[in-house]
């Protein structure tokens, strides 16, 4: 196995972990959405999103992380809105 294949295999393992963790995250998002619905809380929480983004402001790839988290947070809100209006 050459070096490129080794790197790709390592990335594949990391990608598998990311996918599994995102599944876990979105399952929790559904539960949070249900809680918010039951307690008449809004889906969007600017303070919470800001706190999440603060976690990586000092990281080497903060711009890339910010872009990725923008997508994750957008999808999280979409999941909550969909559950709110379809249940």
PDB file of N, CA and C in Angstrom:
ATOM      1  N   UNK A   1       0.863  -1.177   0.000  1.00  0.00           N
ATOM      2  CA  UNK A   1       0.000   0.000   0.000  1.00  0.00           C
ATOM      3  C   UNK A   1       0.907   1.237   0.000  1.00  0.00           C
ATOM      4  N   UNK A   2       0.639   2.142  -0.930  1.00  0.00           N
ATOM      5  CA  UNK A   2       1.464   3.354  -0.982  1.00  0.00           C
ATOM      6  C   UNK A   2       0.972   4.397   0.020  1.00  0.00           C
ATOM      7  N   UNK A   3       1.728   5.448   0.148  1.00  0.00           N
ATOM      8  CA  UNK A   3       1.409   6.491   1.136  1.00  0.00           C
ATOM      9  C   UNK A   3       0.056   7.130   0.885  1.00  0.00           C
ATOM     10  N   UNK A   4      -0.275   7.370  -0.368  1.00  0.00           N
ATOM     11  CA  UNK A   4      -1.565   7.987  -0.682  1.00  0.00           C
ATOM     12  C   UNK A   4      -2.711   7.085  -0.237  1.00  0.00           C
ATOM     13  N   UNK A   5      -2.584   5.806  -0.489  1.00  0.00           N
ATOM     14  CA  UNK A   5      -3.617   4.863  -0.053  1.00  0.00           C
ATOM     15  C   UNK A   5      -3.745   4.841   1.466  1.00  0.00           C
ATOM     16  N   UNK A   6      -2.629   4.917   2.165  1.00  0.00           N
ATOM     17  CA  UNK A   6      -2.663   4.955   3.629  1.00  0.00           C
ATOM     18  C   UNK A   6      -3.404   6.192   4.121  1.00  0.00           C
ATOM     19  N   UNK A   7      -3.090   7.331   3.527  1.00  0.00           N
ATOM     20  CA  UNK A   7      -3.773   8.575   3.914  1.00  0.00           C
ATOM     21  C   UNK A   7      -5.271   8.484   3.641  1.00  0.00           C
ATOM     22  N   UNK A   8      -5.611   7.957   2.484  1.00  0.00           N
ATOM     23  CA  UNK A   8      -7.025   7.847   2.127  1.00  0.00           C
ATOM     24  C   UNK A   8      -7.763   6.883   3.048  1.00  0.00           C
ATOM     25  N   UNK A   9      -7.105   5.814   3.418  1.00  0.00           N
ATOM     26  CA  UNK A   9      -7.720   4.868   4.346  1.00  0.00           C
ATOM     27  C   UNK A   9      -7.968   5.537   5.696  1.00  0.00           C
ATOM     28  N   UNK A  10      -7.029   6.321   6.139  1.00  0.00           N
ATOM     29  CA  UNK A  10      -7.186   7.063   7.402  1.00  0.00           C
ATOM     30  C   UNK A  10      -8.334   8.066   7.298  1.00  0.00           C
ATOM     31  N   UNK A  11      -8.412   8.765   6.176  1.00  0.00           N
ATOM     32  CA  UNK A  11      -9.510   9.714   5.963  1.00  0.00           C
ATOM     33  C   UNK A  11     -10.848   8.980   5.930  1.00  0.00           C
ATOM     34  N   UNK A  12     -10.900   7.820   5.303  1.00  0.00           N
ATOM     35  CA  UNK A  12     -12.134   7.032   5.270  1.00  0.00           C
ATOM     36  C   UNK A  12     -12.605   6.681   6.680  1.00  0.00           C
ATOM     37  N   UNK A  13     -11.680   6.315   7.552  1.00  0.00           N
ATOM     38  CA  UNK A  13     -12.033   6.013   8.946  1.00  0.00           C
ATOM     39  C   UNK A  13     -12.595   7.252   9.639  1.00  0.00           C
ATOM     40  N   UNK A  14     -11.951   8.371   9.420  1.00  0.00           N
ATOM     41  CA  UNK A  14     -12.412   9.624  10.026  1.00  0.00           C
ATOM     42  C   UNK A  14     -13.792   9.989   9.486  1.00  0.00           C
ATOM     43  N   UNK A  15     -13.976   9.851   8.172  1.00  0.00           N
ATOM     44  CA  UNK A  15     -15.279  10.145   7.568  1.00  0.00           C
ATOM     45  C   UNK A  15     -16.375   9.261   8.155  1.00  0.00           C
ATOM     46  N   UNK A  16     -16.076   7.979   8.353  1.00  0.00           N
ATOM     47  CA  UNK A  16     -17.056   7.081   8.968  1.00  0.00           C
ATOM     48  C   UNK A  16     -17.436   7.570  10.362  1.00  0.00           C
ATOM     49  N   UNK A  17     -16.451   8.028  11.113  1.00  0.00           N
ATOM     50  CA  UNK A  17     -16.719   8.556  12.457  1.00  0.00           C
ATOM     51  C   UNK A  17     -17.556   9.826  12.395  1.00  0.00           C
ATOM     52  N   UNK A  18     -17.235  10.701  11.463  1.00  0.00           N
ATOM     53  CA  UNK A  18     -17.992  11.947  11.309  1.00  0.00           C
ATOM     54  C   UNK A  18     -19.449  11.637  10.986  1.00  0.00           C
ATOM     55  N   UNK A  19     -19.667  10.706  10.067  1.00  0.00           N
ATOM     56  CA  UNK A  19     -21.032  10.342   9.682  1.00  0.00           C
ATOM     57  C   UNK A  19     -21.798   9.794  10.877  1.00  0.00           C
ATOM     58  N   UNK A  20     -21.176   8.909  11.629  1.00  0.00           N
ATOM     59  CA  UNK A  20     -21.824   8.338  12.808  1.00  0.00           C
ATOM     60  C   UNK A  20     -22.146   9.427  13.836  1.00  0.00           C
ATOM     61  N   UNK A  21     -21.224  10.322  14.066  1.00  0.00           N
ATOM     62  CA  UNK A  21     -21.444  11.404  15.033  1.00  0.00           C
ATOM     63  C   UNK A  21     -22.534  12.364  14.565  1.00  0.00           C
ATOM     64  N   UNK A  22     -22.589  12.638  13.271  1.00  0.00           N
ATOM     65  CA  UNK A  22     -23.656  13.504  12.756  1.00  0.00           C
ATOM     66  C   UNK A  22     -25.019  12.832  12.911  1.00  0.00           C
ATOM     67  N   UNK A  23     -25.080  11.524  12.675  1.00  0.00           N
ATOM     68  CA  UNK A  23     -26.331  10.793  12.908  1.00  0.00           C
ATOM     69  C   UNK A  23     -26.765  10.940  14.367  1.00  0.00           C
ATOM     70  N   UNK A  24     -25.828  10.764  15.286  1.00  0.00           N
ATOM     71  CA  UNK A  24     -26.138  10.917  16.708  1.00  0.00           C
ATOM     72  C   UNK A  24     -26.606  12.335  17.003  1.00  0.00           C
ATOM     73  N   UNK A  25     -25.934  13.302  16.416  1.00  0.00           N
ATOM     74  CA  UNK A  25     -26.282  14.710  16.639  1.00  0.00           C
ATOM     75  C   UNK A  25     -27.697  14.990  16.154  1.00  0.00           C
ATOM     76  N   UNK A  26     -28.015  14.512  14.948  1.00  0.00           N
ATOM     77  CA  UNK A  26     -29.335  14.781  14.389  1.00  0.00           C
ATOM     78  C   UNK A  26     -30.433  14.049  15.164  1.00  0.00           C
ATOM     79  N   UNK A  27     -30.137  12.875  15.713  1.00  0.00           N
ATOM     80  CA  UNK A  27     -31.110  12.209  16.576  1.00  0.00           C
ATOM     81  C   UNK A  27     -31.405  13.063  17.803  1.00  0.00           C
ATOM     82  N   UNK A  28     -30.379  13.670  18.371  1.00  0.00           N
ATOM     83  CA  UNK A  28     -30.587  14.568  19.509  1.00  0.00           C
ATOM     84  C   UNK A  28     -31.333  15.829  19.094  1.00  0.00           C
ATOM     85  N   UNK A  29     -31.058  16.309  17.886  1.00  0.00           N
ATOM     86  CA  UNK A  29     -31.754  17.489  17.367  1.00  0.00           C
ATOM     87  C   UNK A  29     -33.257  17.230  17.323  1.00  0.00           C
ATOM     88  N   UNK A  30     -33.651  16.029  16.926  1.00  0.00           N
ATOM     89  CA  UNK A  30     -35.072  15.675  16.893  1.00  0.00           C
ATOM     90  C   UNK A  30     -35.660  15.759  18.300  1.00  0.00           C
ATOM     91  N   UNK A  31     -34.954  15.211  19.280  1.00  0.00           N
ATOM     92  CA  UNK A  31     -35.432  15.261  20.664  1.00  0.00           C
ATOM     93  C   UNK A  31     -35.506  16.699  21.173  1.00  0.00           C
ATOM     94  N   UNK A  32     -34.509  17.497  20.851  1.00  0.00           N
ATOM     95  CA  UNK A  32     -34.513  18.903  21.255  1.00  0.00           C
ATOM     96  C   UNK A  32     -35.681  19.633  20.605  1.00  0.00           C
ATOM     97  N   UNK A  33     -35.912  19.347  19.331  1.00  0.00           N
ATOM     98  CA  UNK A  33     -37.038  19.966  18.632  1.00  0.00           C
ATOM     99  C   UNK A  33     -38.363  19.633  19.294  1.00  0.00           C
ATOM    100  N   UNK A  34     -38.519  18.381  19.720  1.00  0.00           N
ATOM    101  CA  UNK A  34     -39.743  17.974  20.410  1.00  0.00           C
ATOM    102  C   UNK A  34     -39.881  18.724  21.733  1.00  0.00           C
ATOM    103  N   UNK A  35     -38.789  18.836  22.467  1.00  0.00           N
ATOM    104  CA  UNK A  35     -38.806  19.576  23.731  1.00  0.00           C
ATOM    105  C   UNK A  35     -39.210  21.028  23.496  1.00  0.00           C
ATOM    106  N   UNK A  36     -38.614  21.644  22.482  1.00  0.00           N
ATOM    107  CA  UNK A  36     -38.930  23.040  22.176  1.00  0.00           C
ATOM    108  C   UNK A  36     -40.399  23.195  21.807  1.00  0.00           C
ATOM    109  N   UNK A  37     -40.910  22.256  21.028  1.00  0.00           N
ATOM    110  CA  UNK A  37     -42.319  22.315  20.631  1.00  0.00           C
ATOM    111  C   UNK A  37     -43.225  22.214  21.857  1.00  0.00           C
ATOM    112  N   UNK A  38     -42.940  21.253  22.722  1.00  0.00           N
ATOM    113  CA  UNK A  38     -43.751  21.046  23.924  1.00  0.00           C
ATOM    114  C   UNK A  38     -43.688  22.228  24.881  1.00  0.00           C
ATOM    115  N   UNK A  39     -42.601  22.976  24.853  1.00  0.00           N
ATOM    116  CA  UNK A  39     -42.415  24.097  25.770  1.00  0.00           C
ATOM    117  C   UNK A  39     -42.523  25.456  25.090  1.00  0.00           C
ATOM    118  N   UNK A  40     -43.082  25.449  23.876  1.00  0.00           N
ATOM    119  CA  UNK A  40     -43.301  26.682  23.108  1.00  0.00           C
ATOM    120  C   UNK A  40     -42.037  27.534  22.988  1.00  0.00           C
ATOM    121  N   UNK A  41     -40.928  26.875  22.691  1.00  0.00           N
ATOM    122  CA  UNK A  41     -39.662  27.575  22.488  1.00  0.00           C
ATOM    123  C   UNK A  41     -39.377  27.663  20.994  1.00  0.00           C
ATOM    124  N   UNK A  42     -38.729  28.729  20.562  1.00  0.00           N
ATOM    125  CA  UNK A  42     -38.412  28.852  19.133  1.00  0.00           C
ATOM    126  C   UNK A  42     -37.324  27.863  18.723  1.00  0.00           C
ATOM    127  N   UNK A  43     -37.357  27.468  17.466  1.00  0.00           N
ATOM    128  CA  UNK A  43     -36.328  26.577  16.935  1.00  0.00           C
ATOM    129  C   UNK A  43     -34.977  27.277  16.950  1.00  0.00           C
ATOM    130  N   UNK A  44     -34.944  28.508  16.493  1.00  0.00           N
ATOM    131  CA  UNK A  44     -33.682  29.247  16.390  1.00  0.00           C
ATOM    132  C   UNK A  44     -33.312  29.871  17.724  1.00  0.00           C
ATOM    133  N   UNK A  45     -32.068  29.655  18.130  1.00  0.00           N
ATOM    134  CA  UNK A  45     -31.534  30.222  19.367  1.00  0.00           C
ATOM    135  C   UNK A  45     -30.168  30.837  19.045  1.00  0.00           C
ATOM    136  N   UNK A  46     -30.158  32.129  18.790  1.00  0.00           N
ATOM    137  CA  UNK A  46     -28.936  32.824  18.373  1.00  0.00           C
ATOM    138  C   UNK A  46     -27.823  32.690  19.409  1.00  0.00           C
ATOM    139  N   UNK A  47     -28.179  32.753  20.673  1.00  0.00           N
ATOM    140  CA  UNK A  47     -27.179  32.644  21.739  1.00  0.00           C
ATOM    141  C   UNK A  47     -26.498  31.273  21.704  1.00  0.00           C
ATOM    142  N   UNK A  48     -27.285  30.235  21.506  1.00  0.00           N
ATOM    143  CA  UNK A  48     -26.739  28.876  21.445  1.00  0.00           C
ATOM    144  C   UNK A  48     -25.825  28.716  20.228  1.00  0.00           C
ATOM    145  N   UNK A  49     -26.260  29.213  19.075  1.00  0.00           N
ATOM    146  CA  UNK A  49     -25.435  29.104  17.870  1.00  0.00           C
ATOM    147  C   UNK A  49     -24.114  29.845  18.041  1.00  0.00           C
ATOM    148  N   UNK A  50     -24.171  30.994  18.665  1.00  0.00           N
ATOM    149  CA  UNK A  50     -22.954  31.759  18.917  1.00  0.00           C
ATOM    150  C   UNK A  50     -22.005  30.981  19.827  1.00  0.00           C
ATOM    151  N   UNK A  51     -22.552  30.350  20.851  1.00  0.00           N
ATOM    152  CA  UNK A  51     -21.735  29.560  21.779  1.00  0.00           C
ATOM    153  C   UNK A  51     -21.076  28.382  21.064  1.00  0.00           C
ATOM    154  N   UNK A  52     -21.804  27.754  20.165  1.00  0.00           N
ATOM    155  CA  UNK A  52     -21.244  26.636  19.400  1.00  0.00           C
ATOM    156  C   UNK A  52     -20.082  27.121  18.544  1.00  0.00           C
ATOM    157  N   UNK A  53     -20.276  28.232  17.858  1.00  0.00           N
ATOM    158  CA  UNK A  53     -19.243  28.748  16.959  1.00  0.00           C
ATOM    159  C   UNK A  53     -18.010  29.254  17.716  1.00  0.00           C
ATOM    160  N   UNK A  54     -18.187  29.654  18.954  1.00  0.00           N
ATOM    161  CA  UNK A  54     -17.050  30.114  19.761  1.00  0.00           C
ATOM    162  C   UNK A  54     -16.044  28.995  19.991  1.00  0.00           C
ATOM    163  N   UNK A  55     -16.493  27.755  19.943  1.00  0.00           N
ATOM    164  CA  UNK A  55     -15.627  26.611  20.227  1.00  0.00           C
ATOM    165  C   UNK A  55     -14.464  26.488  19.254  1.00  0.00           C
ATOM    166  N   UNK A  56     -14.614  26.992  18.042  1.00  0.00           N
ATOM    167  CA  UNK A  56     -13.540  26.806  17.070  1.00  0.00           C
ATOM    168  C   UNK A  56     -12.952  28.104  16.543  1.00  0.00           C
ATOM    169  N   UNK A  57     -13.171  29.198  17.221  1.00  0.00           N
ATOM    170  CA  UNK A  57     -12.627  30.477  16.747  1.00  0.00           C
ATOM    171  C   UNK A  57     -11.104  30.542  16.830  1.00  0.00           C
ATOM    172  N   UNK A  58     -10.506  29.687  17.631  1.00  0.00           N
ATOM    173  CA  UNK A  58      -9.041  29.688  17.739  1.00  0.00           C
ATOM    174  C   UNK A  58      -8.406  28.510  17.012  1.00  0.00           C
ATOM    175  N   UNK A  59      -9.198  27.752  16.284  1.00  0.00           N
ATOM    176  CA  UNK A  59      -8.677  26.584  15.580  1.00  0.00           C
ATOM    177  C   UNK A  59      -8.003  26.983  14.273  1.00  0.00           C
ATOM    178  N   UNK A  60      -7.087  26.158  13.838  1.00  0.00           N
ATOM    179  CA  UNK A  60      -6.296  26.421  12.638  1.00  0.00           C
ATOM    180  C   UNK A  60      -7.176  26.637  11.400  1.00  0.00           C
ATOM    181  N   UNK A  61      -8.224  25.859  11.266  1.00  0.00           N
ATOM    182  CA  UNK A  61      -9.087  25.928  10.080  1.00  0.00           C
ATOM    183  C   UNK A  61     -10.444  26.534  10.425  1.00  0.00           C
ATOM    184  N   UNK A  62     -10.422  27.617  11.192  1.00  0.00           N
ATOM    185  CA  UNK A  62     -11.677  28.166  11.701  1.00  0.00           C
ATOM    186  C   UNK A  62     -12.641  28.583  10.596  1.00  0.00           C
ATOM    187  N   UNK A  63     -12.166  29.113   9.482  1.00  0.00           N
ATOM    188  CA  UNK A  63     -13.076  29.505   8.400  1.00  0.00           C
ATOM    189  C   UNK A  63     -13.775  28.283   7.809  1.00  0.00           C
ATOM    190  N   UNK A  64     -13.028  27.237   7.589  1.00  0.00           N
ATOM    191  CA  UNK A  64     -13.617  26.005   7.062  1.00  0.00           C
ATOM    192  C   UNK A  64     -14.586  25.402   8.070  1.00  0.00           C
ATOM    193  N   UNK A  65     -14.197  25.384   9.333  1.00  0.00           N
ATOM    194  CA  UNK A  65     -15.083  24.870  10.373  1.00  0.00           C
ATOM    195  C   UNK A  65     -16.357  25.696  10.465  1.00  0.00           C
ATOM    196  N   UNK A  66     -16.229  26.998  10.328  1.00  0.00           N
ATOM    197  CA  UNK A  66     -17.399  27.867  10.366  1.00  0.00           C
ATOM    198  C   UNK A  66     -18.354  27.533   9.225  1.00  0.00           C
ATOM    199  N   UNK A  67     -17.815  27.325   8.041  1.00  0.00           N
ATOM    200  CA  UNK A  67     -18.653  26.966   6.896  1.00  0.00           C
ATOM    201  C   UNK A  67     -19.360  25.633   7.113  1.00  0.00           C
ATOM    202  N   UNK A  68     -18.624  24.669   7.633  1.00  0.00           N
ATOM    203  CA  UNK A  68     -19.213  23.356   7.888  1.00  0.00           C
ATOM    204  C   UNK A  68     -20.302  23.463   8.947  1.00  0.00           C
ATOM    205  N   UNK A  69     -20.030  24.194  10.013  1.00  0.00           N
ATOM    206  CA  UNK A  69     -21.025  24.323  11.074  1.00  0.00           C
ATOM    207  C   UNK A  69     -22.233  25.137  10.638  1.00  0.00           C
ATOM    208  N   UNK A  70     -22.044  26.079   9.747  1.00  0.00           N
ATOM    209  CA  UNK A  70     -23.203  26.786   9.196  1.00  0.00           C
ATOM    210  C   UNK A  70     -24.158  25.784   8.560  1.00  0.00           C
ATOM    211  N   UNK A  71     -23.608  24.835   7.824  1.00  0.00           N
ATOM    212  CA  UNK A  71     -24.431  23.807   7.186  1.00  0.00           C
ATOM    213  C   UNK A  71     -25.057  22.878   8.222  1.00  0.00           C
ATOM    214  N   UNK A  72     -24.278  22.444   9.196  1.00  0.00           N
ATOM    215  CA  UNK A  72     -24.809  21.560  10.238  1.00  0.00           C
ATOM    216  C   UNK A  72     -25.947  22.243  10.992  1.00  0.00           C
ATOM    217  N   UNK A  73     -25.753  23.503  11.358  1.00  0.00           N
ATOM    218  CA  UNK A  73     -26.787  24.228  12.102  1.00  0.00           C
ATOM    219  C   UNK A  73     -28.019  24.474  11.239  1.00  0.00           C
ATOM    220  N   UNK A  74     -27.811  24.771   9.968  1.00  0.00           N
ATOM    221  CA  UNK A  74     -28.936  24.960   9.042  1.00  0.00           C
ATOM    222  C   UNK A  74     -29.747  23.671   8.949  1.00  0.00           C
ATOM    223  N   UNK A  75     -29.069  22.553   8.780  1.00  0.00           N
ATOM    224  CA  UNK A  75     -29.762  21.268   8.688  1.00  0.00           C
ATOM    225  C   UNK A  75     -30.449  20.914  10.005  1.00  0.00           C
ATOM    226  N   UNK A  76     -29.838  21.255  11.114  1.00  0.00           N
ATOM    227  CA  UNK A  76     -30.453  21.003  12.420  1.00  0.00           C
ATOM    228  C   UNK A  76     -31.761  21.771  12.559  1.00  0.00           C
ATOM    229  N   UNK A  77     -31.752  23.026  12.137  1.00  0.00           N
ATOM    230  CA  UNK A  77     -32.983  23.825  12.194  1.00  0.00           C
ATOM    231  C   UNK A  77     -34.032  23.262  11.241  1.00  0.00           C
ATOM    232  N   UNK A  78     -33.610  22.837  10.061  1.00  0.00           N
ATOM    233  CA  UNK A  78     -34.543  22.255   9.098  1.00  0.00           C
ATOM    234  C   UNK A  78     -35.199  21.010   9.681  1.00  0.00           C
ATOM    235  N   UNK A  79     -34.413  20.156  10.316  1.00  0.00           N
ATOM    236  CA  UNK A  79     -34.954  18.950  10.945  1.00  0.00           C
ATOM    237  C   UNK A  79     -35.977  19.331  12.006  1.00  0.00           C
ATOM    238  N   UNK A  80     -35.668  20.321  12.828  1.00  0.00           N
ATOM    239  CA  UNK A  80     -36.597  20.732  13.881  1.00  0.00           C
ATOM    240  C   UNK A  80     -37.866  21.338  13.293  1.00  0.00           C
ATOM    241  N   UNK A  81     -37.731  22.191  12.288  1.00  0.00           N
ATOM    242  CA  UNK A  81     -38.909  22.781  11.651  1.00  0.00           C
ATOM    243  C   UNK A  81     -39.777  21.701  11.020  1.00  0.00           C
ATOM    244  N   UNK A  82     -39.148  20.756  10.327  1.00  0.00           N
ATOM    245  CA  UNK A  82     -39.904  19.679   9.683  1.00  0.00           C
ATOM    246  C   UNK A  82     -40.664  18.859  10.708  1.00  0.00           C
ATOM    247  N   UNK A  83     -40.017  18.505  11.804  1.00  0.00           N
ATOM    248  CA  UNK A  83     -40.682  17.727  12.852  1.00  0.00           C
ATOM    249  C   UNK A  83     -41.808  18.528  13.500  1.00  0.00           C
ATOM    250  N   UNK A  84     -41.579  19.817  13.673  1.00  0.00           N
ATOM    251  CA  UNK A  84     -42.582  20.680  14.302  1.00  0.00           C
ATOM    252  C   UNK A  84     -43.847  20.755  13.452  1.00  0.00           C
ATOM    253  N   UNK A  85     -43.686  20.793  12.143  1.00  0.00           N
ATOM    254  CA  UNK A  85     -44.832  20.979  11.260  1.00  0.00           C
ATOM    255  C   UNK A  85     -45.392  19.678  10.701  1.00  0.00           C
ATOM    256  N   UNK A  86     -44.720  18.569  10.939  1.00  0.00           N
ATOM    257  CA  UNK A  86     -45.199  17.286  10.423  1.00  0.00           C
ATOM    258  C   UNK A  86     -45.629  16.333  11.525  1.00  0.00           C
ATOM    259  N   UNK A  87     -45.656  16.796  12.752  1.00  0.00           N
ATOM    260  CA  UNK A  87     -46.105  15.947  13.868  1.00  0.00           C
ATOM    261  C   UNK A  87     -47.249  16.582  14.587  1.00  0.00           C
TER     262      UNK A  87
END
